[in-house]
PDB file of C-alpha atoms and ligand atoms in Angstrom:
ATOM      1  CA  MET A   1     105.262  83.868  97.768  1.00 82.00           C
ATOM      2  CA  PRO A   2     104.892  85.373  94.527  1.00 89.00           C
ATOM      3  CA  GLU A   3     107.808  85.021  91.820  1.00 90.00           C
ATOM      4  CA  PHE A   4     109.535  88.383  90.985  1.00 94.00           C
ATOM      5  CA  PRO A   5     111.907  88.290  87.764  1.00 96.00           C
ATOM      6  CA  GLU A   6     115.648  88.806  87.961  1.00 97.00           C
ATOM      7  CA  ARG A   7     115.374  91.536  85.603  1.00 97.00           C
ATOM      8  CA  ILE A   8     112.754  94.543  85.209  1.00 97.00           C
ATOM      9  CA  LYS A   9     112.321  96.843  82.415  1.00 96.00           C
ATOM     10  CA  LEU A  10     112.233 100.418  82.994  1.00 95.00           C
ATOM     11  CA  GLU A  11     111.504 103.142  80.697  1.00 92.00           C
ATOM     12  CA  ARG A  12     115.350 104.089  80.696  1.00 93.00           C
ATOM     13  CA  GLY A  13     117.184 101.548  82.042  1.00 96.00           C
ATOM     14  CA  GLU A  14     116.704  98.151  83.935  1.00 97.00           C
ATOM     15  CA  LEU A  15     116.893  96.682  87.399  1.00 98.00           C
ATOM     16  CA  ARG A  16     118.979  93.584  87.764  1.00 98.00           C
ATOM     17  CA  LEU A  17     118.943  91.393  90.804  1.00 98.00           C
ATOM     18  CA  VAL A  18     121.924  91.581  93.011  1.00 97.00           C
ATOM     19  CA  ILE A  19     120.909  89.894  96.279  1.00 98.00           C
ATOM     20  CA  SER A  20     117.925  87.182  96.252  1.00 98.00           C
ATOM     21  CA  SER A  21     115.282  87.052  99.120  1.00 98.00           C
ATOM     22  CA  GLU A  22     116.652  83.731 100.044  1.00 97.00           C
ATOM     23  CA  LYS A  23     120.406  85.165 100.456  1.00 98.00           C
ATOM     24  CA  ILE A  24     118.617  88.020 102.430  1.00 98.00           C
ATOM     25  CA  ALA A  25     116.628  85.651 104.486  1.00 98.00           C
ATOM     26  CA  GLU A  26     119.693  83.747 105.438  1.00 98.00           C
ATOM     27  CA  ARG A  27     121.799  86.716 106.308  1.00 98.00           C
ATOM     28  CA  VAL A  28     118.872  88.415 108.590  1.00 98.00           C
ATOM     29  CA  GLU A  29     118.611  85.288 110.648  1.00 98.00           C
ATOM     30  CA  ALA A  30     122.514  85.135 111.169  1.00 98.00           C
ATOM     31  CA  LEU A  31     122.388  88.768 112.197  1.00 98.00           C
ATOM     32  CA  GLY A  32     119.381  87.866 114.510  1.00 98.00           C
ATOM     33  CA  GLY A  33     121.295  85.369 116.146  1.00 98.00           C
ATOM     34  CA  MET A  34     124.299  87.594 116.503  1.00 98.00           C
ATOM     35  CA  ILE A  35     122.065  90.150 118.248  1.00 98.00           C
ATOM     36  CA  SER A  36     120.455  87.839 120.631  1.00 98.00           C
ATOM     37  CA  GLU A  37     123.698  86.725 121.556  1.00 97.00           C
ATOM     38  CA  ALA A  38     124.876  90.143 122.279  1.00 97.00           C
ATOM     39  CA  HIS A  39     122.026  90.838 124.425  1.00 96.00           C
ATOM     40  CA  PRO A  40     121.274  88.211 126.996  1.00 93.00           C
ATOM     41  CA  ALA A  41     119.676  90.182 129.613  1.00 90.00           C
ATOM     42  CA  GLY A  42     117.418  91.782 127.159  1.00 85.00           C
ATOM     43  CA  ASP A  43     117.162  95.171 127.819  1.00 93.00           C
ATOM     44  CA  LEU A  44     116.891  95.734 124.159  1.00 98.00           C
ATOM     45  CA  THR A  45     115.039  98.386 121.987  1.00 98.00           C
ATOM     46  CA  VAL A  46     115.164  98.059 118.121  1.00 98.00           C
ATOM     47  CA  ILE A  47     114.502 101.366 116.638  1.00 98.00           C
ATOM     48  CA  GLY A  48     113.431 100.973 112.859  1.00 98.00           C
ATOM     49  CA  VAL A  49     113.884 104.093 110.220  1.00 98.00           C
ATOM     50  CA  LEU A  50     111.004 104.629 108.199  1.00 97.00           C
ATOM     51  CA  LYS A  51     110.214 104.197 105.779  1.00 96.00           C
ATOM     52  CA  GLY A  52     113.379 102.325 104.191  1.00 97.00           C
ATOM     53  CA  GLY A  53     114.248 100.139 107.201  1.00 98.00           C
ATOM     54  CA  VAL A  54     110.692  98.618 107.600  1.00 98.00           C
ATOM     55  CA  ASN A  55     110.895  95.467 105.268  1.00 98.00           C
ATOM     56  CA  PHE A  56     114.416  94.532 107.202  1.00 98.00           C
ATOM     57  CA  MET A  57     113.225  95.647 110.482  1.00 98.00           C
ATOM     58  CA  ALA A  58     109.873  93.178 110.262  1.00 98.00           C
ATOM     59  CA  ASP A  59     112.033  90.483 109.387  1.00 98.00           C
ATOM     60  CA  LEU A  60     115.094  90.924 111.619  1.00 98.00           C
ATOM     61  CA  ILE A  61     112.735  91.081 114.880  1.00 98.00           C
ATOM     62  CA  ARG A  62     111.430  87.634 114.315  1.00 98.00           C
ATOM     63  CA  THR A  63     114.834  86.179 114.245  1.00 98.00           C
ATOM     64  CA  ILE A  64     115.878  87.784 117.905  1.00 98.00           C
ATOM     65  CA  THR A  65     115.028  85.302 120.609  1.00 97.00           C
ATOM     66  CA  VAL A  66     115.636  87.714 123.506  1.00 97.00           C
ATOM     67  CA  PRO A  67     112.745  90.001 125.132  1.00 97.00           C
ATOM     68  CA  MET A  68     112.879  93.292 123.398  1.00 97.00           C
ATOM     69  CA  ASN A  69     110.596  96.320 122.279  1.00 98.00           C
ATOM     70  CA  ILE A  70     110.330  98.333 119.164  1.00 98.00           C
ATOM     71  CA  ASP A  71     109.591 101.812 117.980  1.00 98.00           C
ATOM     72  CA  PHE A  72     110.298 103.914 114.778  1.00 98.00           C
ATOM     73  CA  VAL A  73     111.758 107.151 113.764  1.00 98.00           C
ATOM     74  CA  ARG A  74     111.430 109.060 110.503  1.00 97.00           C
ATOM     75  CA  LEU A  75     114.023 111.381 109.371  1.00 95.00           C
ATOM     76  CA  ALA A  76     114.418 113.863 106.618  1.00 90.00           C
ATOM     77  CA  ARG A  77     117.066 116.038 104.994  1.00 79.00           C
ATOM     78  CA  TYR A  78     116.691 119.805 105.076  1.00 71.00           C
ATOM     79  CA  GLY A  79     116.405 121.478 101.754  1.00 59.00           C
ATOM     80  CA  ASP A  80     117.010 119.601  98.579  1.00 58.00           C
ATOM     81  CA  GLU A  81     118.426 116.122  98.007  1.00 57.00           C
ATOM     82  CA  THR A  82     122.086 117.099  97.076  1.00 56.00           C
ATOM     83  CA  GLU A  83     125.107 116.079  99.079  1.00 58.00           C
ATOM     84  CA  SER A  84     125.636 119.612 100.320  1.00 55.00           C
ATOM     85  CA  SER A  85     122.359 119.599 102.362  1.00 57.00           C
ATOM     86  CA  ARG A  86     123.743 118.263 105.678  1.00 66.00           C
ATOM     87  CA  GLU A  87     120.901 119.103 107.965  1.00 83.00           C
ATOM     88  CA  VAL A  88     119.004 116.245 109.135  1.00 90.00           C
ATOM     89  CA  ARG A  89     115.626 116.662 111.109  1.00 92.00           C
ATOM     90  CA  ILE A  90     113.186 114.370 112.850  1.00 95.00           C
ATOM     91  CA  THR A  91     109.782 114.175 111.358  1.00 96.00           C
ATOM     92  CA  LYS A  92     108.382 111.182 113.558  1.00 97.00           C
ATOM     93  CA  ASP A  93     110.204 110.742 116.873  1.00 97.00           C
ATOM     94  CA  ILE A  94     110.108 107.909 119.095  1.00 98.00           C
ATOM     95  CA  GLU A  95     107.420 107.352 121.503  1.00 98.00           C
ATOM     96  CA  ILE A  96     109.017 104.871 124.143  1.00 98.00           C
ATOM     97  CA  ASP A  97     111.666 105.677 126.956  1.00 98.00           C
ATOM     98  CA  ILE A  98     114.694 104.443 126.128  1.00 98.00           C
ATOM     99  CA  ARG A  99     116.739 105.628 129.211  1.00 98.00           C
ATOM    100  CA  GLY A 100     119.125 102.601 130.416  1.00 97.00           C
ATOM    101  CA  ARG A 101     118.285 100.369 127.349  1.00 98.00           C
ATOM    102  CA  ASP A 102     120.476  98.814 124.746  1.00 98.00           C
ATOM    103  CA  VAL A 103     119.443 100.374 121.721  1.00 98.00           C
ATOM    104  CA  ILE A 104     119.761  99.263 118.018  1.00 98.00           C
ATOM    105  CA  VAL A 105     118.905 101.373 115.079  1.00 98.00           C
ATOM    106  CA  VAL A 106     117.673  99.400 112.033  1.00 98.00           C
ATOM    107  CA  ASP A 107     118.009 101.093 108.498  1.00 98.00           C
ATOM    108  CA  ASP A 108     118.176  99.737 104.727  1.00 97.00           C
ATOM    109  CA  ILE A 109     121.412 101.198 103.768  1.00 96.00           C
ATOM    110  CA  TYR A 110     124.466 103.035 105.215  1.00 93.00           C
ATOM    111  CA  ASP A 111     125.741 105.424 102.758  1.00 89.00           C
ATOM    112  CA  THR A 112     127.449 108.668 103.665  1.00 85.00           C
ATOM    113  CA  GLY A 113     126.448 107.743 107.445  1.00 87.00           C
ATOM    114  CA  MET A 114     125.116 111.162 107.945  1.00 88.00           C
ATOM    115  CA  THR A 115     121.766 110.227 108.863  1.00 89.00           C
ATOM    116  CA  LEU A 116     122.510 107.673 111.241  1.00 92.00           C
ATOM    117  CA  ARG A 117     125.336 109.390 112.746  1.00 91.00           C
ATOM    118  CA  PHE A 118     122.913 112.174 113.642  1.00 93.00           C
ATOM    119  CA  LEU A 119     120.240 109.467 115.206  1.00 96.00           C
ATOM    120  CA  VAL A 120     122.876 107.806 117.095  1.00 96.00           C
ATOM    121  CA  ASP A 121     123.682 111.044 118.847  1.00 95.00           C
ATOM    122  CA  ARG A 122     120.377 111.719 119.534  1.00 96.00           C
ATOM    123  CA  LEU A 123     119.510 108.651 120.816  1.00 97.00           C
ATOM    124  CA  SER A 124     122.732 108.757 123.168  1.00 97.00           C
ATOM    125  CA  THR A 125     121.346 112.029 124.536  1.00 97.00           C
ATOM    126  CA  LEU A 126     117.918 110.628 125.298  1.00 97.00           C
ATOM    127  CA  GLY A 127     119.892 108.301 127.840  1.00 97.00           C
ATOM    128  CA  ALA A 128     120.325 104.895 126.095  1.00 98.00           C
ATOM    129  CA  LYS A 129     122.943 102.713 127.684  1.00 97.00           C
ATOM    130  CA  SER A 130     124.117 101.749 124.429  1.00 97.00           C
ATOM    131  CA  VAL A 131     123.444 102.578 120.861  1.00 98.00           C
ATOM    132  CA  LYS A 132     124.251 100.483 117.751  1.00 97.00           C
ATOM    133  CA  VAL A 133     123.446 100.507 114.214  1.00 97.00           C
ATOM    134  CA  CYS A 134     122.167  97.371 111.991  1.00 98.00           C
ATOM    135  CA  VAL A 135     121.862  97.882 108.258  1.00 97.00           C
ATOM    136  CA  LEU A 136     121.100  95.499 105.756  1.00 98.00           C
ATOM    137  CA  ILE A 137     123.469  97.271 103.010  1.00 97.00           C
ATOM    138  CA  ASN A 138     126.768  98.939 103.618  1.00 95.00           C
ATOM    139  CA  LYS A 139     127.737 101.150 100.870  1.00 91.00           C
ATOM    140  CA  LYS A 140     131.401 102.344 101.530  1.00 83.00           C
ATOM    141  CA  GLU A 141     132.265 104.514  98.581  1.00 80.00           C
ATOM    142  CA  ARG A 142     130.484 107.800  99.790  1.00 77.00           C
ATOM    143  CA  ARG A 143     131.236 107.684 103.465  1.00 75.00           C
ATOM    144  CA  THR A 144     131.685 110.881 105.142  1.00 76.00           C
ATOM    145  CA  GLU A 145     131.684 109.869 108.367  1.00 74.00           C
ATOM    146  CA  SER A 146     134.056 107.860 110.610  1.00 78.00           C
ATOM    147  CA  PHE A 147     132.081 105.257 112.237  1.00 80.00           C
ATOM    148  CA  GLU A 148     130.751 101.984 110.643  1.00 88.00           C
ATOM    149  CA  ALA A 149     127.417 100.129 111.454  1.00 94.00           C
ATOM    150  CA  ASP A 150     128.185  97.603 113.908  1.00 96.00           C
ATOM    151  CA  TYR A 151     126.050  94.898 112.058  1.00 98.00           C
ATOM    152  CA  ARG A 152     126.028  94.935 108.456  1.00 97.00           C
ATOM    153  CA  GLY A 153     124.006  92.451 106.068  1.00 98.00           C
ATOM    154  CA  PHE A 154     125.832  92.839 102.670  1.00 98.00           C
ATOM    155  CA  GLU A 155     128.587  95.104 101.338  1.00 95.00           C
ATOM    156  CA  VAL A 156     127.604  96.952  97.975  1.00 94.00           C
ATOM    157  CA  GLY A 157     130.219  98.941  95.919  1.00 88.00           C
ATOM    158  CA  GLU A 158     129.273 101.760  93.437  1.00 86.00           C
ATOM    159  CA  GLY A 159     125.671 102.200  92.317  1.00 93.00           C
ATOM    160  CA  PHE A 160     122.000 102.559  93.317  1.00 95.00           C
ATOM    161  CA  VAL A 161     120.379  99.761  94.575  1.00 97.00           C
ATOM    162  CA  VAL A 162     116.535  99.263  95.273  1.00 98.00           C
ATOM    163  CA  GLY A 163     114.015  96.733  96.760  1.00 98.00           C
ATOM    164  CA  TYR A 164     113.513  95.225 100.198  1.00 98.00           C
ATOM    165  CA  GLY A 165     112.562  98.909 101.470  1.00 98.00           C
ATOM    166  CA  LEU A 166     115.043 100.693  99.293  1.00 98.00           C
ATOM    167  CA  ASP A 167     113.586 102.937  96.834  1.00 97.00           C
ATOM    168  CA  TYR A 168     114.086 104.797  93.804  1.00 95.00           C
ATOM    169  CA  LYS A 169     111.477 107.858  93.900  1.00 93.00           C
ATOM    170  CA  GLU A 170     109.491 105.979  96.356  1.00 96.00           C
ATOM    171  CA  GLY A 171     108.821 103.048  93.919  1.00 96.00           C
ATOM    172  CA  TYR A 172     110.208  99.561  94.391  1.00 97.00           C
ATOM    173  CA  ARG A 173     110.601  99.006  98.192  1.00 98.00           C
ATOM    174  CA  ASN A 174     108.155  96.140  97.627  1.00 98.00           C
ATOM    175  CA  LEU A 175     110.689  93.641  95.719  1.00 98.00           C
ATOM    176  CA  PRO A 176     111.984  90.835  97.891  1.00 98.00           C
ATOM    177  CA  GLY A 177     115.213  90.907  96.670  1.00 98.00           C
ATOM    178  CA  ILE A 178     118.144  93.643  95.919  1.00 98.00           C
ATOM    179  CA  TYR A 179     118.159  95.235  92.603  1.00 98.00           C
ATOM    180  CA  MET A 180     120.902  97.467  91.012  1.00 97.00           C
ATOM    181  CA  LEU A 181     119.634 100.103  88.897  1.00 97.00           C
ATOM    182  CA  HIS A 182     121.277 100.399  85.374  1.00 96.00           C
ATOM    183  CA  GLU A 183     120.354 103.189  83.217  1.00 93.00           C
ATOM    184  CA  ASP A 184     120.774 103.422  79.605  1.00 89.00           C
TER     185      ASP A 184
HETATM  186  P1  IMP B 201     123.177 108.692 104.506  1.00 76.32           P
HETATM  187  O1  IMP B 201     123.880 107.445 104.955  1.00 76.32           O
HETATM  188  O2  IMP B 201     123.040 109.799 105.449  1.00 76.32           O
HETATM  189  O3  IMP B 201     123.937 109.127 103.227  1.00 76.32           O
HETATM  190  O4  IMP B 201     121.888 108.165 103.828  1.00 76.32           O
HETATM  191  C1  IMP B 201     121.526 107.119 103.703  1.00 76.32           C
HETATM  192  C2  IMP B 201     120.132 107.087 103.054  1.00 76.32           C
HETATM  193  O5  IMP B 201     120.099 107.524 101.682  1.00 76.32           O
HETATM  194  C3  IMP B 201     119.341 105.819 103.121  1.00 76.32           C
HETATM  195  O6  IMP B 201     118.534 105.521 104.109  1.00 76.32           O
HETATM  196  C4  IMP B 201     118.389 105.821 101.788  1.00 76.32           C
HETATM  197  O7  IMP B 201     117.329 106.441 101.898  1.00 76.32           O
HETATM  198  C5  IMP B 201     119.288 106.732 100.737  1.00 76.32           C
HETATM  199  N1  IMP B 201     120.264 105.926  99.963  1.00 76.32           N
HETATM  200  C6  IMP B 201     121.710 106.020  99.705  1.00 76.32           C
HETATM  201  N2  IMP B 201     121.866 104.989  98.759  1.00 76.32           N
HETATM  202  C7  IMP B 201     120.878 104.373  98.581  1.00 76.32           C
HETATM  203  C8  IMP B 201     120.469 103.629  97.182  1.00 76.32           C
HETATM  204  O8  IMP B 201     121.583 102.805  96.506  1.00 76.32           O
HETATM  205  N3  IMP B 201     119.379 103.147  96.900  1.00 76.32           N
HETATM  206  C9  IMP B 201     118.417 103.841  97.862  1.00 76.32           C
HETATM  207  N4  IMP B 201     118.427 104.601  98.565  1.00 76.32           N
HETATM  208  C10 IMP B 201     119.817 105.158  99.190  1.00 76.32           C
HETATM  209 MG1   MG B 202     116.025 105.707 103.823  1.00 76.32          MG
END
């Protein structure tokens, strides 16, 4: 694997490593173990949220030892990127039948909770037996929804993080670790 620096200079700021790829790998394996144990019957469907959930999803499913299938969704917020733009819409839907299946939604970060709340409701109406949420990063500060993710990798406080799927203006998704954005 190529080496990535712990600090990455930006035009007006810096990215600083906060969770290494080794720590992520360890935690992902633990989460995969918990998921496998909770689903011995193997009626499991793992749904990745594009694009941010892709890195986590790819690593996580390789640590799940029970039979399972996968699919992807892509979601977008209506209107601008402000916090008041509350409408979520699906721009790419699932393509497999999830009726009677235990579904786990995999995403990069749980922030306000709005996006995943919407998705969980929708997957339930499609007839899933159960719908759970698995996120790599749990960010509590801006939570507006009352429900929590079922499987959580790491807790992060205030601040904006990138890497391992998470982007800043579509960049940095390829970084193997999680970095905090520090602006000058
Ligand atoms: P929410 O939980 O509905 O507010 O939306 C979560 C989405 O917001 C994530 O899937 C990310 O796309 C984005 N997001 C929230 N916080 C961050 C962050 O710190 N870095 C990168 N993206 C973030
Ligand atoms: Mg996202």
